[in-house]
XYZ file of C-alpha atoms in Angstrom:
702
model
C 6.140 204.041 48.500
C 3.622 201.570 47.113
C 6.144 200.435 44.484
C 8.826 199.935 47.139
C 6.429 197.921 49.292
C 5.482 195.799 46.282
C 9.126 195.033 45.482
C 9.889 194.184 49.112
C 6.873 191.871 49.326
C 7.850 190.193 46.050
C 11.357 189.516 47.367
C 10.019 188.029 50.597
C 7.598 185.822 48.683
C 10.446 184.453 46.546
C 12.493 183.871 49.682
C 9.586 181.990 51.271
C 9.121 179.858 48.142
C 12.790 178.852 48.343
C 12.393 177.786 51.979
C 9.245 175.859 51.104
C 10.984 173.957 48.279
C 13.710 172.905 50.759
C 11.066 171.740 53.275
C 12.072 174.560 55.661
C 8.462 175.180 56.595
C 8.954 177.425 59.622
C 11.378 179.693 57.761
C 8.899 179.862 54.861
C 6.106 180.812 57.269
C 8.242 183.632 58.709
C 9.047 185.003 55.231
C 5.393 184.960 54.174
C 4.356 186.672 57.426
C 6.932 189.424 56.767
C 5.600 189.862 53.216
C 2.086 190.230 54.623
C 3.286 192.853 57.110
C 4.830 194.852 54.247
C 1.701 194.610 52.056
C -1.339 193.533 54.147
C -3.787 193.687 51.242
C -1.600 191.523 48.998
C -3.614 188.316 49.182
C -0.886 186.240 47.531
C 1.128 186.631 50.745
C -1.887 185.533 52.814
C -2.457 182.474 50.642
C 1.212 181.506 50.975
C 1.065 181.907 54.765
C -1.932 179.552 54.821
C -0.007 177.080 52.656
C 2.970 177.185 55.045
C 0.643 176.459 57.971
C -0.738 173.424 56.143
C 2.751 172.135 55.330
C 3.661 172.406 59.025
C 0.680 170.215 59.911
C -1.348 172.943 61.606
C -4.963 171.988 62.290
C -6.345 175.508 61.839
C -5.884 178.355 59.395
C -3.549 181.050 60.801
C -5.235 184.009 62.452
C -4.528 187.446 60.911
C -3.784 188.903 64.340
C -1.019 186.324 64.781
C 0.628 187.473 61.525
C -0.012 191.235 61.672
C 0.770 193.287 64.769
C -0.986 196.463 63.646
C -4.772 196.615 63.799
C -4.747 198.889 60.753
C -2.915 196.219 58.757
C -5.389 193.572 59.944
C -8.278 195.752 58.770
C -6.694 196.107 55.326
C -6.299 192.330 55.078
C -9.879 191.640 56.193
C -11.200 194.209 53.707
C -9.201 192.690 50.843
C -10.408 189.188 51.742
C -13.994 190.448 51.861
C -13.695 192.099 48.455
C -12.255 188.934 46.916
C -15.074 186.860 48.385
C -17.735 189.338 47.182
C -16.345 189.456 43.648
C -16.346 185.631 43.624
C -20.006 185.473 44.633
C -19.252 184.239 48.184
C -21.407 186.796 49.953
C -21.541 184.963 53.301
C -17.756 184.762 53.397
C -17.497 188.454 52.481
C -19.890 189.248 55.323
C -17.781 187.236 57.779
C -14.543 189.002 56.801
C -16.191 192.444 56.970
C -17.526 191.637 60.428
C -13.949 191.037 61.584
C -12.815 194.330 60.024
C -15.683 196.205 61.714
C -14.794 194.673 65.053
C -11.364 196.331 64.840
C -12.319 199.560 63.059
C -16.075 200.173 63.304
C -15.763 203.742 61.989
C -13.303 203.139 59.132
C -14.769 204.803 56.021
C -13.524 202.211 53.518
C -14.892 199.327 55.614
C -18.251 201.048 55.950
C -18.360 201.661 52.175
C -17.628 197.972 51.553
C -20.418 197.039 53.966
C -22.831 199.367 52.149
C -22.056 197.834 48.741
C -22.455 194.314 50.122
C -25.746 195.249 51.772
C -27.075 196.655 48.476
C -26.351 193.309 46.830
C -28.184 191.544 49.679
C -31.195 193.830 49.359
C -30.669 195.203 52.898
C -31.135 198.794 51.780
C -31.717 200.324 55.222
C -28.460 198.819 56.444
C -26.703 200.027 53.278
C -28.018 203.565 53.820
C -26.848 203.679 57.434
C -23.377 202.347 56.532
C -22.899 204.745 53.602
C -23.978 207.741 55.725
C -21.528 206.777 58.466
C -18.744 206.353 55.880
C -19.400 209.810 54.461
C -19.472 211.350 57.925
C -16.059 209.777 58.648
C -14.464 211.107 55.406
C -16.674 213.817 53.861
C -14.114 214.935 51.305
C -13.869 211.646 49.361
C -15.999 211.670 46.157
C -16.131 207.864 46.040
C -18.023 207.818 49.341
C -20.555 210.266 47.939
C -20.969 207.851 45.029
C -21.622 204.936 47.410
C -24.376 206.902 49.157
C -25.793 207.950 45.768
C -25.897 204.296 44.631
C -27.748 203.352 47.812
C -30.285 206.133 47.250
C -30.860 204.914 43.692
C -31.281 201.317 44.876
C -33.921 202.513 47.360
C -35.744 204.407 44.636
C -34.978 207.802 46.216
C -33.707 209.257 42.953
C -34.680 212.881 43.533
C -33.487 212.866 47.157
C -30.166 211.362 46.075
C -29.699 213.937 43.326
C -30.503 216.842 45.657
C -28.077 215.438 48.247
C -25.247 215.192 45.716
C -25.854 218.688 44.357
C -26.065 220.260 47.815
C -22.852 218.638 49.046
C -20.635 218.624 45.952
C -21.525 221.695 43.871
C -19.783 224.065 46.340
C -16.579 221.980 46.073
C -16.311 221.812 42.269
C -13.941 224.768 41.992
C -11.364 222.693 43.885
C -12.059 219.488 41.920
C -9.135 218.934 39.551
C -9.752 215.204 38.985
C -13.311 215.644 37.711
C -14.654 212.866 39.980
C -17.016 215.151 41.876
C -18.039 216.953 38.662
C -18.931 213.640 37.006
C -21.176 212.748 39.952
C -22.859 216.167 39.809
C -23.440 215.767 36.056
C -24.944 212.332 36.643
C -27.311 213.865 39.195
C -28.427 216.381 36.554
C -29.018 213.525 34.078
C -30.970 211.515 36.671
C -33.198 214.546 37.248
C -34.287 214.292 33.631
C -32.700 217.507 32.364
C -32.227 217.904 28.613
C -28.684 217.236 27.337
C -28.110 220.894 26.430
C -29.259 222.020 29.883
C -26.902 219.503 31.498
C -24.042 220.921 29.430
C -24.944 224.496 30.331
C -25.125 223.799 34.062
C -21.882 221.842 34.063
C -20.126 224.697 32.222
C -21.454 227.131 34.828
C -20.310 224.880 37.707
C -16.806 224.184 36.316
C -15.472 227.319 34.590
C -11.936 226.252 35.552
C -12.072 223.136 33.344
C -11.060 223.161 29.680
C -13.658 222.265 27.053
C -12.243 218.805 26.363
C -11.884 218.001 30.068
C -15.503 219.052 30.688
C -16.739 216.863 27.826
C -14.887 213.899 29.301
C -16.545 214.555 32.671
C -19.913 214.593 30.921
C -19.099 211.396 29.015
C -18.215 209.680 32.310
C -21.568 210.757 33.750
C -23.528 209.337 30.799
C -21.380 206.224 30.944
C -22.261 205.565 34.590
C -25.919 206.234 33.877
C -25.756 203.705 31.044
C -23.859 201.017 32.966
C -25.882 201.247 36.180
C -29.234 200.648 34.517
C -30.402 197.190 33.402
C -32.342 198.738 30.511
C -30.723 199.707 27.253
C -30.837 203.512 27.387
C -29.583 203.809 23.837
C -29.614 207.607 24.106
C -27.031 207.482 26.920
C -24.755 205.268 24.824
C -25.122 207.593 21.827
C -24.219 210.558 24.055
C -21.041 208.806 25.206
C -20.090 207.997 21.623
C -20.806 211.554 20.418
C -18.815 213.209 23.217
C -15.871 210.873 22.687
C -15.775 211.651 18.971
C -15.908 215.386 19.719
C -12.919 215.130 22.063
C -10.976 213.016 19.574
C -11.688 214.972 16.387
C -12.844 218.525 17.142
C -11.393 219.879 20.375
C -8.017 221.457 19.792
C -7.405 221.847 23.538
C -7.615 218.099 24.171
C -4.382 216.638 25.493
C -3.009 213.341 24.232
C -3.842 211.674 27.552
C -7.421 212.973 27.344
C -7.882 211.595 23.845
C -6.759 208.240 25.176
C -9.236 208.481 28.084
C -11.973 209.174 25.518
C -11.110 205.991 23.624
C -11.178 203.977 26.837
C -14.596 205.361 27.761
C -16.060 204.378 24.404
C -14.440 200.947 24.644
C -15.971 200.411 28.095
C -19.396 201.294 26.707
C -18.973 198.927 23.758
C -17.917 196.089 26.041
C -20.937 196.709 28.269
C -23.220 196.421 25.233
C -21.410 193.237 24.223
C -21.990 191.725 27.694
C -25.677 192.616 27.554
C -26.129 191.025 24.124
C -24.514 187.841 25.463
C -26.788 187.876 28.530
C -29.823 188.158 26.270
C -28.590 185.267 24.102
C -28.432 187.468 20.976
C -25.127 186.029 19.749
C -25.307 187.531 16.249
C -25.623 191.032 17.724
C -22.836 190.180 20.194
C -20.504 189.174 17.336
C -21.215 192.471 15.552
C -20.649 194.453 18.770
C -17.388 192.579 19.409
C -16.234 193.675 15.953
C -17.064 197.325 16.717
C -15.307 197.112 20.080
C -12.237 195.652 18.364
C -12.056 198.667 16.045
C -12.175 201.008 19.055
C -9.526 198.972 20.906
C -7.199 199.185 17.897
C -6.738 202.893 18.750
C -5.075 202.009 22.064
C -1.275 202.282 22.353
C 0.855 199.181 21.636
C 1.431 198.647 25.363
C -2.271 197.779 25.718
C -2.492 195.178 22.954
C -4.087 192.724 25.326
C -7.511 194.398 25.051
C -7.957 194.132 21.274
C -6.603 190.579 21.442
C -9.158 189.751 24.152
C -11.951 191.095 21.950
C -10.801 189.093 18.921
C -10.733 185.993 21.160
C -14.222 186.744 22.510
C -15.481 187.108 18.951
C -13.919 183.732 18.124
C -15.631 182.132 21.118
C -19.004 183.518 20.041
C -18.488 182.320 16.473
C -17.654 178.862 17.813
C -20.951 178.848 19.716
C -22.729 179.880 16.503
C -21.248 176.851 14.695
C -18.926 178.829 12.394
C -15.516 177.204 13.047
C -13.735 178.720 10.041
C -14.742 182.272 11.034
C -13.791 181.443 14.629
C -10.324 180.324 13.528
C -9.830 183.612 11.664
C -10.846 185.560 14.780
C -8.435 183.574 16.967
C -5.694 184.093 14.361
C -6.304 187.857 14.551
C -5.920 187.729 18.349
C -2.621 185.878 18.041
C -1.361 188.336 15.396
C -2.067 191.268 17.729
C -0.538 189.526 20.762
C 1.471 186.384 19.916
C 1.380 185.044 23.465
C -2.369 185.470 23.909
C -4.389 182.570 25.318
C -6.402 182.540 22.068
C -3.550 180.508 20.615
C -4.719 177.601 22.786
C -8.244 177.778 21.349
C -6.821 178.053 17.858
C -4.453 175.146 18.511
C -7.352 172.980 19.664
C -9.349 173.794 16.536
C -6.343 173.104 14.293
C -5.550 169.838 16.093
C -9.164 168.715 15.924
C -9.242 169.396 12.203
C -5.959 167.516 11.778
C -7.184 164.450 13.679
C -10.405 164.421 11.646
C -8.479 164.582 8.362
C -6.055 161.892 9.535
C -8.887 159.513 10.385
C -10.278 160.159 6.873
C -6.928 159.133 5.338
C -5.916 162.645 4.221
C -2.415 162.602 5.687
C -0.838 165.688 4.084
C -3.630 168.169 4.983
C -3.719 166.606 8.457
C 0.021 167.178 8.869
C -0.412 170.826 7.883
C -3.063 171.434 10.559
C -1.185 169.474 13.229
C 2.025 171.407 12.539
C 0.142 174.675 12.974
C -1.331 173.382 16.242
C 2.096 172.340 17.528
C 3.604 175.738 16.690
C 0.728 177.516 18.464
C 0.733 175.286 21.543
C 4.084 173.471 21.817
C 3.436 172.801 25.525
C 0.634 170.336 24.681
C 2.208 166.875 24.689
C -0.933 165.345 23.181
C -0.707 167.522 20.050
C 2.959 166.603 19.660
C 2.089 162.927 19.966
C -0.583 163.197 17.249
C 1.866 164.997 14.990
C 4.518 162.349 15.636
C 2.037 159.617 14.699
C 0.977 161.429 11.519
C 4.566 161.675 10.298
C 4.912 157.958 9.703
C 4.611 154.497 11.177
C 7.020 153.304 13.824
C 9.518 155.261 15.913
C 11.854 157.270 13.685
C 14.506 159.791 14.675
C 13.383 161.996 11.769
C 9.910 162.348 13.287
C 11.380 163.211 16.684
C 13.652 165.855 15.146
C 10.721 167.334 13.222
C 8.804 167.715 16.490
C 11.882 169.206 18.156
C 12.111 171.881 15.463
C 8.435 172.738 15.897
C 8.706 173.180 19.673
C 12.081 174.935 19.342
C 13.793 172.526 21.734
C 17.556 172.073 21.650
C 17.714 169.175 24.093
C 16.475 166.089 22.302
C 15.849 164.292 25.601
C 13.158 166.834 26.502
C 11.373 166.141 23.221
C 11.539 162.383 23.831
C 10.054 162.914 27.302
C 7.203 165.053 26.014
C 6.417 162.730 23.125
C 6.411 159.693 25.398
C 4.114 161.447 27.845
C 1.831 162.470 24.973
C 1.651 158.929 23.622
C 0.744 157.639 27.072
C -2.021 160.270 27.205
C -3.492 159.129 23.889
C -3.047 155.481 24.975
C -0.455 154.280 22.480
C 1.696 151.998 24.684
C 3.447 150.170 21.830
C 4.610 153.397 20.176
C 5.678 154.835 23.544
C 7.787 151.722 24.216
C 9.330 151.925 20.740
C 10.198 155.566 21.307
C 11.887 154.769 24.632
C 13.965 152.030 23.006
C 15.026 154.521 20.336
C 15.968 157.053 23.035
C 18.121 154.432 24.776
C 20.827 154.810 22.128
C 21.200 158.576 22.770
C 23.060 158.238 26.096
C 20.530 160.463 27.905
C 21.051 161.314 31.595
C 19.860 158.488 33.868
C 17.061 160.574 35.378
C 15.653 161.584 31.997
C 15.806 158.016 30.680
C 14.068 156.723 33.824
C 11.286 159.299 33.345
C 10.874 158.175 29.708
C 10.666 154.527 30.701
C 8.184 155.387 33.433
C 5.854 157.006 30.889
C 6.093 153.982 28.620
C 5.346 151.650 31.533
C 2.429 153.834 32.578
C 1.002 153.793 29.050
C 1.228 149.994 29.060
C -0.559 149.778 32.431
C 2.491 148.539 34.381
C 1.848 150.709 37.433
C 4.440 149.254 39.798
C 7.234 149.585 37.220
C 6.176 153.160 36.409
C 6.267 154.081 40.088
C 9.729 152.560 40.603
C 11.122 154.383 37.564
C 9.603 157.731 38.604
C 11.201 157.428 42.046
C 14.510 156.715 40.307
C 14.064 159.819 38.105
C 13.260 161.941 41.165
C 16.492 160.896 42.836
C 18.429 162.393 39.904
C 16.356 165.544 39.204
C 13.379 166.307 41.469
C 10.702 168.492 39.893
C 7.085 169.380 40.499
C 6.019 167.753 37.217
C 7.636 164.414 38.141
C 6.089 164.456 41.621
C 2.679 165.078 40.071
C 3.172 162.190 37.629
C 4.053 159.940 40.548
C 0.952 161.189 42.362
C -1.157 160.423 39.282
C 0.193 156.841 39.172
C -0.547 156.311 42.877
C -3.976 157.951 42.622
C -4.923 155.713 39.674
C -3.997 152.674 41.771
C -6.026 154.097 44.663
C -9.103 154.400 42.450
C -8.910 150.831 41.176
C -12.197 149.326 42.299
C -10.857 145.784 42.059
C -8.189 146.273 44.762
C -8.977 145.836 48.490
C -10.175 149.009 50.236
C -7.210 149.178 52.637
C -4.741 148.909 49.747
C -6.565 151.631 47.816
C -6.332 153.961 50.802
C -2.571 153.322 51.097
C -2.109 154.267 47.440
C -4.104 157.475 47.944
C -1.918 158.388 50.938
C 1.176 157.879 48.769
C -0.385 160.099 46.080
C -1.092 162.755 48.705
C 2.513 162.770 49.898
C 3.811 163.103 46.335
C 1.410 165.987 45.711
C 2.660 167.767 48.834
C 6.199 167.583 47.425
C 4.951 169.033 44.109
C 3.185 171.873 45.908
C 6.308 172.744 47.892
C 8.360 173.022 44.685
C 5.701 174.989 42.770
C 3.163 176.751 45.055
C 1.349 178.335 42.082
C 1.119 175.083 40.119
C -1.764 172.650 39.662
C -0.948 170.662 42.806
C -3.347 172.529 45.108
C -6.520 171.326 43.379
C -5.121 167.772 43.307
C -4.311 168.048 47.011
C -7.882 169.015 47.930
C -9.276 166.207 45.762
C -7.048 163.560 47.369
C -7.841 164.700 50.920
C -11.537 164.526 50.051
C -11.242 161.032 48.570
C -9.350 159.787 51.618
C -11.917 161.267 54.006
C -14.724 159.621 52.002
C -12.890 156.282 51.957
C -12.340 156.280 55.732
C -15.950 157.289 56.370
C -17.114 154.405 54.181
C -14.864 152.086 56.206
C -16.327 153.383 59.478
C -13.115 155.074 60.614
C -14.454 158.534 61.492
C -11.268 159.564 63.322
C -9.082 159.146 60.226
C -11.751 160.742 58.055
C -11.736 163.791 60.334
C -7.929 163.891 60.229
C -7.821 164.167 56.427
C -10.757 166.568 56.148
C -9.441 168.834 58.919
C -5.953 168.876 57.387
C -7.135 170.254 54.048
C -9.630 172.583 55.759
C -6.589 174.655 56.730
C -6.126 175.457 53.036
C -9.814 175.701 52.059
C -11.798 176.298 55.254
C -14.865 177.427 53.305
C -14.930 174.655 50.711
C -18.465 173.181 50.965
C -17.430 169.628 49.967
C -14.682 169.515 52.588
C -17.054 171.015 55.172
C -19.666 168.298 54.534
C -17.112 165.536 55.095
C -15.605 167.213 58.147
C -19.024 167.723 59.708
C -20.044 164.122 58.961
C -16.889 162.764 60.600
C -17.341 164.967 63.662
C -20.998 163.978 64.013
C -19.951 160.324 63.927
C -17.540 161.092 66.790
C -20.212 163.016 68.767
C -18.226 166.253 68.465
C -21.311 168.399 68.054
C -19.807 171.885 68.468
C -16.979 171.236 66.003
C -19.466 169.776 63.505
C -21.587 172.928 63.791
C -18.519 175.136 63.168
C -17.584 173.114 60.067
C -21.115 173.515 58.651
C -21.158 177.260 59.270
C -17.776 177.640 57.536
C -18.967 175.590 54.561
C -22.145 177.667 54.220
C -20.035 180.829 53.810
C -18.347 179.168 50.835
C -21.535 178.641 48.812
C -21.871 180.948 45.827
C -25.585 180.131 45.333
C -28.349 178.642 47.442
C -29.300 176.085 44.802
C -25.950 174.321 45.228
C -26.722 170.661 46.191
C -24.258 170.952 49.068
C -26.446 173.621 50.679
C -29.065 171.071 51.757
C -26.317 168.660 52.901
C -24.746 171.312 55.129
C -28.121 172.397 56.534
C -28.944 168.780 57.382
C -25.720 168.308 59.332
C -26.000 171.718 60.969
C -29.526 170.919 62.166
C -28.415 167.542 63.496
C -25.517 169.118 65.414
C -27.720 171.868 66.883
C -30.325 169.312 67.977
C -27.626 167.310 69.760
C -26.465 170.548 71.428
C -30.009 170.977 72.853
C -30.698 174.024 70.705
C -33.868 172.819 68.969
C -35.185 176.215 67.857
C -31.963 176.964 65.969
C -32.020 173.417 64.585
C -35.537 173.994 63.238
C -34.410 177.212 61.517
C -31.413 175.503 59.894
C -33.375 172.468 58.717
C -36.298 174.533 57.418
C -33.957 176.451 55.111
C -32.621 173.121 53.839
C -36.117 171.905 52.928
C -37.034 175.125 51.110
C -37.511 175.299 47.358
C -34.492 177.611 47.139
C -32.214 174.869 48.501
C -33.691 172.313 46.043
C -32.820 169.198 48.084
C -32.580 165.833 46.339
C -35.209 163.231 47.424
C -32.791 161.472 49.764
C -31.650 164.787 51.279
C -35.257 165.905 51.662
C -36.169 162.662 53.465
C -33.323 163.053 55.958
C -34.100 166.741 56.484
C -37.767 166.066 57.285
C -36.766 163.237 59.633
C -34.480 165.559 61.593
C -37.052 168.339 61.434
C -39.763 166.150 62.974
C -37.607 165.490 66.059
C -36.347 169.091 66.217
C -39.928 170.433 66.272
C -40.799 167.938 69.002
C -37.810 169.039 71.097
C -38.845 172.674 70.568
C -42.339 171.893 71.930
C -44.013 172.373 68.542
C -46.188 169.220 68.239
C -48.317 170.311 65.260
C -45.241 171.161 63.198
C -43.575 167.898 64.295
C -46.557 165.852 63.082
C -46.534 167.733 59.759
C -42.805 167.026 59.324
C -43.394 163.349 60.172
C -46.039 163.120 57.447
C -43.604 164.705 54.958
C -40.968 162.141 55.954
C -43.434 159.243 55.516
C -44.029 160.432 51.951
C -40.271 160.515 51.212
C -39.193 157.488 53.301
C -38.690 155.189 50.236
C -35.769 157.444 49.223
C -34.043 157.087 52.613
C -31.522 154.157 52.770
C -32.274 153.874 56.494
C -36.012 154.230 55.970
C -37.002 150.932 57.593
C -35.118 151.625 60.819
C -36.300 155.218 60.976
C -39.932 154.390 60.187
C -40.441 152.811 63.623
C -38.775 155.815 65.325
C -41.091 158.211 63.497
C -44.135 156.075 64.342
C -43.196 156.181 68.035
C -42.782 159.966 67.802
C -46.204 160.348 66.162
C -47.778 158.121 68.806
C -46.272 160.213 71.608
C -47.581 163.424 70.051
C -51.079 162.193 69.161
C -53.542 162.789 72.018
C -55.310 159.713 73.429
C -59.061 159.701 72.586
């Protein structure tokens, strides 16, 4: 059933993408909503539905209840969104999504388990204990819920109580445990109690007489593995136990099935990778390189269908060797990754190293060795136009058809016009306008399609700095063959004109609007492409430009538009709140700040203090001074690490918030802090008199 749902959702997503490319935004929104109904926890469908809302010009992100009729489906979506936020470090956002899920299903076991895990990360151990106990009461037969409660007990330091709880509840059920999940948790409880390894084995054998020898050893290995992974210390004995049990299953036990031998290899590989991560965390890169080599040997025992893992480990070893300043060894490690899996991303790292070596040799006048390295780089990464351009340059002076054909053979292109386009784009990237123009003139004799020739000429004009000509030619190319790449190139031309500091501000804003429109076209044609990040950046620049010009209404328009796509982006939230404060829309400014705060992965982010400042200002204007004091005080804390200017503004607001909250002593203290930081405030002179008047009103008359 899950496979059928996945296929149905995939078909609906493709259908929605087709509607989006044809600017049929409402039809696209309907298709994405249907895909979400089929698979509520498929977040790709949710992201597409949000994108369709933005393309329709909606001012708010769609509500899950408007897309999903069933409350159960809404809960699944909220839980998936919370898990994604938690894994990305956005704990406030995860908390907000889980709150919505709990509102609909307060007794759902999976939601309660997610709340318990989040609470453990927050250090709210009493809350985690209550949530995990409620989850277990709702579904007592699920071993994973017993594990959640056990993890909470361990986090609280109640090791013995947790072990006794697990043994009392799960030992009677082991005879019915075919998966070994409950048995592994029981074995871990024995280990946590400090029993000797032989005693743990004996008790597990007594508890699980129905399991074969190899299966029981795998259960025991899983228990030691969890004990090893869950503890920040090294526990070398636990790792050695895992390794010993795995080798026994692989080499000695005749009753081990092929699948079990494979599970044993995966367990050992997981342990090796955990050790590798810990060496990296400690900064012991030499030990990490050695551990990566050992893990690679273990991964080589995996079936061919899982070649990605050994390739990943070779690539990680190459990255570590690069950090250690051993480029030749790093290249060999990347080469090993590419041999194991030809399409692995390590080929990009290897291509960069090869290209860098080639450019260095070329600048030293060693043309033949440079050509060798650049050819290797082009074969590894034929999609990189810059590498192709360097190779083209190294093959001889001037534009020659032989050099173009040599590049075409390396990138395995049959259509020569595509190679001309990529080479011209690469030459414009490396700022070789004369060679780009020569290449375009050479391509003119090939009778290329008008659209392709216009795109070539546009790149040459762009390389030469002729922005208006490049824009006209790109529009001509788009008339013949519209594509996401061409729209993005047009957006790049317009954005460059919009960032030209010499042009008038109004003209720069017009160019940025044109770039934004081109980027929207690119996003519609390729929703998974690079256009989304460009879209957010352009909206932000336009909001900043309008704020600088004093047009808060237009600034709010651009910030609110992109907030549909990224409602929790802190940078967008700062701009949106600033624009709304300038328009005296205090409640909406507060909401923008609260949304932005849920998008912060760490409190030391500079945007944290900026959001707290604007939140405090909005709350003070809403006549909620106590809440304003709380918000501003967090912004001034050492954890928020405000910059001097931010700190000055925070203390200024805090002085007035304390006064409004009838806290005169605290207000005077905040005023003194502001006086110390006033030189960093651009509006310090105007605010100094306001603060002096405040101090005078609070100081008792002798």
